[in-house]
Coordinates of C-alpha atoms and ligand atoms in Angstrom, one line a residue:
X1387 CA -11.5 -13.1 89.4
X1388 CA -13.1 -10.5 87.1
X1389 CA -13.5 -7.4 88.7
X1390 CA -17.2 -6.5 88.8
X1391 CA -17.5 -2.4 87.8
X1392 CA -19.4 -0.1 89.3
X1393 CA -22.7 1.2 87.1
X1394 CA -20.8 4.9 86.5
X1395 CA -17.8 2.9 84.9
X1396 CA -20.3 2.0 82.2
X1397 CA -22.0 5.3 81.9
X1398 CA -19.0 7.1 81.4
X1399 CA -17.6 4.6 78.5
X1400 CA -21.2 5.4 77.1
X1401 CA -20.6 8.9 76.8
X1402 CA -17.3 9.1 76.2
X1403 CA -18.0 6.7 73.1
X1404 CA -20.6 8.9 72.4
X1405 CA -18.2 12.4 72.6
X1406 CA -16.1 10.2 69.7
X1407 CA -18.8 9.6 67.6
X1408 CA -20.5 13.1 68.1
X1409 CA -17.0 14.7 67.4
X1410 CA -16.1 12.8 64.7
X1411 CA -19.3 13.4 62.7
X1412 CA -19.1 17.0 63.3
X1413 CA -15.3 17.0 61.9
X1414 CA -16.8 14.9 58.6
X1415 CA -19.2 17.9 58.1
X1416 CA -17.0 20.8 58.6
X1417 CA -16.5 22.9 55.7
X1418 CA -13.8 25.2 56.8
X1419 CA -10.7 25.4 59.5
X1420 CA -12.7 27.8 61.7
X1421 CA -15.3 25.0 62.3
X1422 CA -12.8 22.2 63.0
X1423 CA -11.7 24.9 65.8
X1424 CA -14.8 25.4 67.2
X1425 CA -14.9 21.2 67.6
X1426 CA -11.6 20.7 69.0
X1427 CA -12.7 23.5 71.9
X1428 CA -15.7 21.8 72.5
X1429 CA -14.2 18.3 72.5
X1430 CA -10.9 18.5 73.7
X1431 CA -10.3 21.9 75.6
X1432 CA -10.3 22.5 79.0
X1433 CA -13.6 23.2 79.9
X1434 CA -14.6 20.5 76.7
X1435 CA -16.9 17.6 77.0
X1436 CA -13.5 14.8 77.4
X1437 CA -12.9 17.1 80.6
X1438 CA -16.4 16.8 81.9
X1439 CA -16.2 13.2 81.8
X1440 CA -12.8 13.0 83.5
X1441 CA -14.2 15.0 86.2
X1442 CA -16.5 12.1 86.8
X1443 CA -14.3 9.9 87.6
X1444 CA -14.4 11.1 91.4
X1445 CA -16.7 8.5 91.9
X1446 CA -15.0 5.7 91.2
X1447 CA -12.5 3.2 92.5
X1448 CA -8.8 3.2 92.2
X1449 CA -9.1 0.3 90.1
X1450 CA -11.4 1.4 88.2
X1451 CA -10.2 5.2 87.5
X1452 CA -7.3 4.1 84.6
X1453 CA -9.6 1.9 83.0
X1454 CA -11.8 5.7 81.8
X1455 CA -8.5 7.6 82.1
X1456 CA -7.3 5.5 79.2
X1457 CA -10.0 5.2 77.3
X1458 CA -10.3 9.0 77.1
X1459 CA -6.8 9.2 75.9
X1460 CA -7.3 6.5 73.1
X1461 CA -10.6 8.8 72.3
X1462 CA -8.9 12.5 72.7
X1463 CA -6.1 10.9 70.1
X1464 CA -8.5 9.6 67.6
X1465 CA -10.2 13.1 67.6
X1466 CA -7.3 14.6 67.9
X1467 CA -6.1 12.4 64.7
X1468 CA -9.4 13.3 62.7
X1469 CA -9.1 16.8 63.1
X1470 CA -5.5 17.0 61.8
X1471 CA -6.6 14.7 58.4
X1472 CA -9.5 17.0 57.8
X1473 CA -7.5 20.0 58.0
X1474 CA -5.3 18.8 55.9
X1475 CA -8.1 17.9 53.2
X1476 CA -9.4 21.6 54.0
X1477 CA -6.1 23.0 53.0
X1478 CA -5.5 21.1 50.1
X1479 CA -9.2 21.6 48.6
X1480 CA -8.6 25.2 49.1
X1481 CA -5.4 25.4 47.0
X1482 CA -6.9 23.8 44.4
X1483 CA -9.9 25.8 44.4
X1484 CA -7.3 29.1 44.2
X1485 CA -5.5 27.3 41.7
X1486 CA -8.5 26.7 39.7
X1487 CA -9.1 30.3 39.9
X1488 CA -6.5 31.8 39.4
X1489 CA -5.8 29.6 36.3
X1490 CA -4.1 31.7 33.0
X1491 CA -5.6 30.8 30.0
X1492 CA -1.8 31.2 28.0
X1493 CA -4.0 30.8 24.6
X1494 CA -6.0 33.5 25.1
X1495 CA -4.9 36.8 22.6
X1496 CA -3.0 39.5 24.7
X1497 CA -4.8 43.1 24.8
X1498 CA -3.3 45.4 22.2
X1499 CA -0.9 48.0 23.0
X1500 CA -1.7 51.5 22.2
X1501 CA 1.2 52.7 20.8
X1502 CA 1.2 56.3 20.5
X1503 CA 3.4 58.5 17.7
X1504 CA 4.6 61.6 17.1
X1505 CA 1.6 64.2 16.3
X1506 CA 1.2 64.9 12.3
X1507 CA 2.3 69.2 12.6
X1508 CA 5.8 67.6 14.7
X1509 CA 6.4 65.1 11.6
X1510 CA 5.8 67.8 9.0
X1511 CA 8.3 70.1 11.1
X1512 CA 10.8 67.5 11.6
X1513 CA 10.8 66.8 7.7
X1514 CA 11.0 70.4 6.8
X1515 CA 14.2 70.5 9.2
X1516 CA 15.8 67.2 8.0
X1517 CA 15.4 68.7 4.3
X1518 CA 17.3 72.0 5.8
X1519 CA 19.9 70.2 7.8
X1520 CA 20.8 68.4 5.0
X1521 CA 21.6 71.7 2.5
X1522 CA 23.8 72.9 5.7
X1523 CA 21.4 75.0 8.0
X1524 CA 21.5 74.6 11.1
X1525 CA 18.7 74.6 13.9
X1526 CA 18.0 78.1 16.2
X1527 CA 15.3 79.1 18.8
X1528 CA 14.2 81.9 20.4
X1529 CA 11.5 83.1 23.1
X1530 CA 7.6 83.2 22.7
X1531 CA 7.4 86.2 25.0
X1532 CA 9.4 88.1 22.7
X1533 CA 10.3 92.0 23.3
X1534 CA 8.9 94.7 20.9
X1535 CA 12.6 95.8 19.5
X1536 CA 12.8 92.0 18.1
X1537 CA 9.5 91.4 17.0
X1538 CA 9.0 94.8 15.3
X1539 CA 11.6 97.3 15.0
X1540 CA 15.1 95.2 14.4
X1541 CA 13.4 94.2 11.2
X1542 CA 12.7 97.5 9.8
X1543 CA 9.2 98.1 12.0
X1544 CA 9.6 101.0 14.1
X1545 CA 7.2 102.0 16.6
X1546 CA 3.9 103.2 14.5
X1547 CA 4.3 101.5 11.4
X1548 CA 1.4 100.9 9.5
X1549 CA 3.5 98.0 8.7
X1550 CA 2.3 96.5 12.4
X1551 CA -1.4 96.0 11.7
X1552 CA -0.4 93.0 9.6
X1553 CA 0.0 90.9 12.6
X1554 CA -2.3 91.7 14.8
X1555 CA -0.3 91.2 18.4
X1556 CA -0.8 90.3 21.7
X1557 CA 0.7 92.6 23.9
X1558 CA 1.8 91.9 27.3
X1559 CA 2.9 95.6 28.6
X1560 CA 3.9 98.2 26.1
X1561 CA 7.5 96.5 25.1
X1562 CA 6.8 92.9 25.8
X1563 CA 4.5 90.6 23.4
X1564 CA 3.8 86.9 22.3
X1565 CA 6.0 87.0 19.0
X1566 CA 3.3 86.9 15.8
X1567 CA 6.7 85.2 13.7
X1568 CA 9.6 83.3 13.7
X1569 CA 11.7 86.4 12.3
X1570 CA 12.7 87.7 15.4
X1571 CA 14.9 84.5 15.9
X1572 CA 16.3 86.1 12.4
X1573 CA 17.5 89.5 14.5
X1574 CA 19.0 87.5 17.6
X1575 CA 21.0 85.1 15.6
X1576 CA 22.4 87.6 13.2
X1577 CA 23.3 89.8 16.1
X1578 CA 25.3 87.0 17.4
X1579 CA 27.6 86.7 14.3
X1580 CA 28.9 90.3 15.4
X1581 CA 28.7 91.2 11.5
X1582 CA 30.5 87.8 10.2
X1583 CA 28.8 85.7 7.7
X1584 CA 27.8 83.0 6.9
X1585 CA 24.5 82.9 9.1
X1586 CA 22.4 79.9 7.8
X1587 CA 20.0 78.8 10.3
X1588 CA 15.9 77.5 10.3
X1589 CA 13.9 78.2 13.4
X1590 CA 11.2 76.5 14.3
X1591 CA 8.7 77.8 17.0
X1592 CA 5.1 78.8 18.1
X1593 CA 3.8 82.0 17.1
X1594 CA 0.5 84.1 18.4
X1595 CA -1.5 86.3 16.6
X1596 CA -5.2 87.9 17.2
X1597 CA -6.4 86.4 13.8
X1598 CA -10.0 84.8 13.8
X1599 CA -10.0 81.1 13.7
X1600 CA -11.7 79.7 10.4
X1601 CA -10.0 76.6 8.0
X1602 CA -6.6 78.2 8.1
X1603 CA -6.0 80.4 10.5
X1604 CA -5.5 80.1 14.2
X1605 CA -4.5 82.6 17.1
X1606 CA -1.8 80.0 17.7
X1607 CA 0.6 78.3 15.4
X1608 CA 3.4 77.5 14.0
X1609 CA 6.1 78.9 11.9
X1610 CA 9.8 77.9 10.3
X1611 CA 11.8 81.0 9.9
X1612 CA 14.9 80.6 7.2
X1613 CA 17.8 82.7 7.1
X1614 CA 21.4 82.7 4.4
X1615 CA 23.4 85.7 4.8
X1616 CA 26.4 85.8 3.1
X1617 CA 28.5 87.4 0.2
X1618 CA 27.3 86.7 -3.2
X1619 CA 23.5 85.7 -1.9
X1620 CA 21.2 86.7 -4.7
X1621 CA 17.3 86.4 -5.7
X1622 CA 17.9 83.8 -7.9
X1623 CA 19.3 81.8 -4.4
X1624 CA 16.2 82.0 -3.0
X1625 CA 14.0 80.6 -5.6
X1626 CA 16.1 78.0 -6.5
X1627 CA 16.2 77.1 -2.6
X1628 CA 12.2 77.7 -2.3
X1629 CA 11.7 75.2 -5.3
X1630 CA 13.5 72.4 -3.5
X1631 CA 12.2 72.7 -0.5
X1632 CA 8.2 73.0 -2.8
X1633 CA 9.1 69.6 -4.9
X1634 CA 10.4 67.7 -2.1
X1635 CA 7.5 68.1 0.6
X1636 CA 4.9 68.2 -2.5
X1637 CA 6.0 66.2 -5.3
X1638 CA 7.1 67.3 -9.1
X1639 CA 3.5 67.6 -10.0
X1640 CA 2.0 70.3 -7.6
X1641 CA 2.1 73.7 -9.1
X1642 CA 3.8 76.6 -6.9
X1643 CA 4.0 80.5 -7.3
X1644 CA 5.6 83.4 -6.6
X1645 CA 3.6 86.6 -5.7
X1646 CA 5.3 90.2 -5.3
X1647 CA 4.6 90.9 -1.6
X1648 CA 5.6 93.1 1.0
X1649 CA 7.3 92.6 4.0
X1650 CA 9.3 95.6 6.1
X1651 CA 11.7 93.2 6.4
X1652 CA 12.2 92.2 2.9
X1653 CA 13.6 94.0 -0.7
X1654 CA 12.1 92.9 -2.8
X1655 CA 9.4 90.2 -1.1
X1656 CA 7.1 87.6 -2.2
X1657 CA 4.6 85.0 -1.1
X1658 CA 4.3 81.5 -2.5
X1659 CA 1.8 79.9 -2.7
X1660 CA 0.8 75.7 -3.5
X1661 CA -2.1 74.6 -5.6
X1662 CA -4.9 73.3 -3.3
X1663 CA -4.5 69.7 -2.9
X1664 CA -8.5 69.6 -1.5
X1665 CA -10.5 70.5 -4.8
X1666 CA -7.2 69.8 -7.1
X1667 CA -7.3 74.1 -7.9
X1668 CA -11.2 73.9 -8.7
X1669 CA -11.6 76.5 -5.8
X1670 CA -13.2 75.2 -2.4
X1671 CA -13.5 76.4 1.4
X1672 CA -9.9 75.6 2.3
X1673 CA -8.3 78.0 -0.5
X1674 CA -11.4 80.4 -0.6
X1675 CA -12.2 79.5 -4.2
X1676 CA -9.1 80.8 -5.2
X1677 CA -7.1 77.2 -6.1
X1678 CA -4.4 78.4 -4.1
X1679 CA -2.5 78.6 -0.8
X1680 CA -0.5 80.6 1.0
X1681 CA 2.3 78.7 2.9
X1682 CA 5.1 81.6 3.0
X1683 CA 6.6 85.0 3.1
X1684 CA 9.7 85.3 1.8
X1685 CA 12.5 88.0 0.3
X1686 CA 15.8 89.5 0.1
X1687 CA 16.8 90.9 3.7
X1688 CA 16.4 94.3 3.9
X1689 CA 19.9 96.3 4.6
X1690 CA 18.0 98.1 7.2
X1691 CA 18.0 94.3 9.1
X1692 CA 21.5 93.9 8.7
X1693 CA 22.6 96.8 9.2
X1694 CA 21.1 97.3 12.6
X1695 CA 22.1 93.7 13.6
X1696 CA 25.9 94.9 13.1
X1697 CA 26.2 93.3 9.2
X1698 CA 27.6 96.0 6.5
X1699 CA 24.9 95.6 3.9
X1700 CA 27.2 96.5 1.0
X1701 CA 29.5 93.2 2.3
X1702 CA 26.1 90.7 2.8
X1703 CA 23.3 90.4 1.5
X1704 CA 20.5 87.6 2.1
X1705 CA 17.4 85.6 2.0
X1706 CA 14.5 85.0 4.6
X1707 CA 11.3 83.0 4.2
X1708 CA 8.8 82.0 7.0
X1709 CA 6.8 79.4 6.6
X1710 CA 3.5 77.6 7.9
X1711 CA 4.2 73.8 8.8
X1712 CA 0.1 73.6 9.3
X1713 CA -0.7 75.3 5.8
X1714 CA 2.0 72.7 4.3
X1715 CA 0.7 69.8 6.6
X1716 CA -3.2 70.2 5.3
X1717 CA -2.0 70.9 1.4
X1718 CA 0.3 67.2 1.7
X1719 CA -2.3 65.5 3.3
X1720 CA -5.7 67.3 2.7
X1721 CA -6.3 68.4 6.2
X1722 CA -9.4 70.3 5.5
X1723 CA -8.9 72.4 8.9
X1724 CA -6.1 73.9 10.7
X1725 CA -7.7 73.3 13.9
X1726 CA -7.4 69.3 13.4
X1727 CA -4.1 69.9 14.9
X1728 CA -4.9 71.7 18.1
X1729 CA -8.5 70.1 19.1
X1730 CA -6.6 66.3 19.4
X1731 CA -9.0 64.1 18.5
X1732 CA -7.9 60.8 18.1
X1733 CA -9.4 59.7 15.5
X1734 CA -7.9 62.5 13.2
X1735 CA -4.5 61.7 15.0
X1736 CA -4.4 58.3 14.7
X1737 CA -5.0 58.2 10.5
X1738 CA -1.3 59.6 9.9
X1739 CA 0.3 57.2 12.3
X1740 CA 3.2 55.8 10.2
X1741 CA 2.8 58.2 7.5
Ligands
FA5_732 C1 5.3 86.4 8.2 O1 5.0 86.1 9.3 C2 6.7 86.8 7.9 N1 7.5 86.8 9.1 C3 7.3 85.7 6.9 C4 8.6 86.1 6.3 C5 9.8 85.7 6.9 C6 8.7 87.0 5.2 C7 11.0 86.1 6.4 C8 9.9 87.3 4.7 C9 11.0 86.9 5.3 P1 3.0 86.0 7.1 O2 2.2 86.8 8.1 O3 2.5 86.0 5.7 O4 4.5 86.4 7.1 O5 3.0 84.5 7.7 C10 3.8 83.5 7.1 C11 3.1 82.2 7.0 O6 2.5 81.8 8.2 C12 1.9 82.3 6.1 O7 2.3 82.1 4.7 C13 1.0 81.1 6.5 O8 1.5 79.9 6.0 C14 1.3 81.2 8.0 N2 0.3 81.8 8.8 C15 0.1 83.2 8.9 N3 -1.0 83.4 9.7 C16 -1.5 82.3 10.1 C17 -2.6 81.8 10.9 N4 -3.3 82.7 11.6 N5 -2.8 80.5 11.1 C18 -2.0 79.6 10.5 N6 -1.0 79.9 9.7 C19 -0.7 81.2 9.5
MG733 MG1 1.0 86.4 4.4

């Protein structure tokens, strides 16, 4: 005999058919895994619609109470089921939305590297050094906070010698200065050498002078002292070594000279000077008009120097020279102003890259 139900059996297979069609709608629409959440707490948690209905069953007969017990089951596994697949779909449509992102496009051209290089004044130094190393000096440095004895009165300045206003100083207290040259280095070396020759060094350095900026001069630049002491050194030494040292950083064709000079320092002394590589010796801001350009002092150490640095003057004689890597820099290249090299702008650096 068919068991006949009671009417609440029927109402509750209504609305539990109904919770599975409800549910499974709202899990077809969800868009993300926070959604599908909120759906499994409404459906299937403990105070969820499933649980409602089971509470219902209070009502009915013991026959009867499986018959919606089971049928909630089937439906809590089928939601169950649907949330799991969508989830999964979720997932997956999110990875390949991340993957579509974050896509490289390996044809694309890479960004260019900025390489950067040595700055033109450190190539011109390093040449002027290689070109000494290789005739057998070797390399020597001294302080830029110098004293006053080795800046001025080692090498034949004593204290009041008009000799002094040539390079106008910046003092620090009475005995203590930024050195205005290289020569200095000269004093400490030879000092070192305790009277025994040969001394045969190049220092390069920063030097500081009050001179007005303009085209060619700074208050801060650079300098390569030179120094041969030994017997037999004579005039003739010097020029020959000064007209290598011309040809090979200008070229055969650039014209050089010699100018008597003074230098307290130096018996006798000269300057030489390069034809201006700017207006070809025509005359233009950069050599004053005058076709020509200083680069360097230069003469045959005074005995006063050796003498006072422990050398006996009758023994040794020598040559010195000290020279302007910027001067030589703007006649090789045509720098038309000295501060190019201290302002940094990257266009100026960047056009001797690989020179
Ligand atoms: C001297 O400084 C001497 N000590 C050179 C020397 C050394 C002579 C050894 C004899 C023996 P002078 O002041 O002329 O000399 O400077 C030498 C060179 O430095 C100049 O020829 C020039 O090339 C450079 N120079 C001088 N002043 C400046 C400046 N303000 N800015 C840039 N370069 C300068
Ligand atoms: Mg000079």
């Amino acid at each position: 005999m068919d068991y006949i139900y009671h009417e609440e059996v029927y109402k509750l297979k209504e609305r539990l058919n109904e919770i599975k069609e409800e549910a499974l709608e709202q899990i077809q629409s969800a868009v993300d895994e926070k959604t599908l959440q909120d759906v499994r707490v409404y459906f299937l948690g403990k105070k969820g619609q499933i649980t409602e209905v089971l509470k219902g069953m209070g009502k009915l007969s013991k026959e009867e109470r499986p018959v919606i017990g089971q049928l909630a089951n089937q439906i809590r596994d089928e939601i169950s089921e649907a949330l799991e697949t969508k989830k999964t779909k979720l997932e997956q449509a999110a990875l390949e939305q991340q993957l579509e992102e974050e896509a490289v496009d390996v044809t694309l051209p890479g960004r260019p590297v900025q390489a950067g290089g040595p700055h033109l004044l450190r190539k011109v130094i390093r040449e002027i050094e290689d070109l000494f190393t290789s005739m057998g000096y070797s390399v020597a440095e001294g302080p830029e906070v110098e004293t006053d004895f080795y800046n001025f009165e080692s090498l034949n300045l004593p204290k009041n010698h008009p000799a002094r206003d040539m390079q106008d100083t910046f003092f620090i207290t009475k005995e203590l200065l930024m050195r205005t040259q290289t020569s200095p280095v000269q004093a400490r070396t030879l000092r070192k050498h305790e009277g025994q020759g040969p001394v045969k060094i190049i220092c390069p350095g920063k030097v500081y002078r009050r001179d007005t900026d303009d085209a060619t001069h700074s208050h801060q630049f650079t300098q390569i002292e030179g120094l041969y002491v030994d017997e037999n050194i004579r005039m003739s030494d010097l020029k020959g070594t000064l007209n290598v040292f011309a040809k090979h950083m200008f070229g055969e064709d650039r014209a050089i000279r010699l100018r008597p000079s003074f230098f307290p320092f130096t018996e006798p002394s000269v300057e030489m000077d390069i034809s201006c590589k700017i207006c070809q010796g025509e005359g233009c801001s950069v050599c004053k008009g005058s076709g020509w350009i200083e680069i360097l002092g230069a003469g045959m150490v005074h005995p006063n120097v050796l003498e006072m640095a422990g050398f006996d003057s009758n023994q040794y004689k020598g040559f010195a020279f000290g020279m302007g890597p910027e001067r030589i820099a703007m006649l090789k290249y045509g720098v038309e102003d000295i501060r190019h090299f201290y302002t940094n702008d990257i266009r100026f650096l960047k056009q001797f890259h690989g020179v």
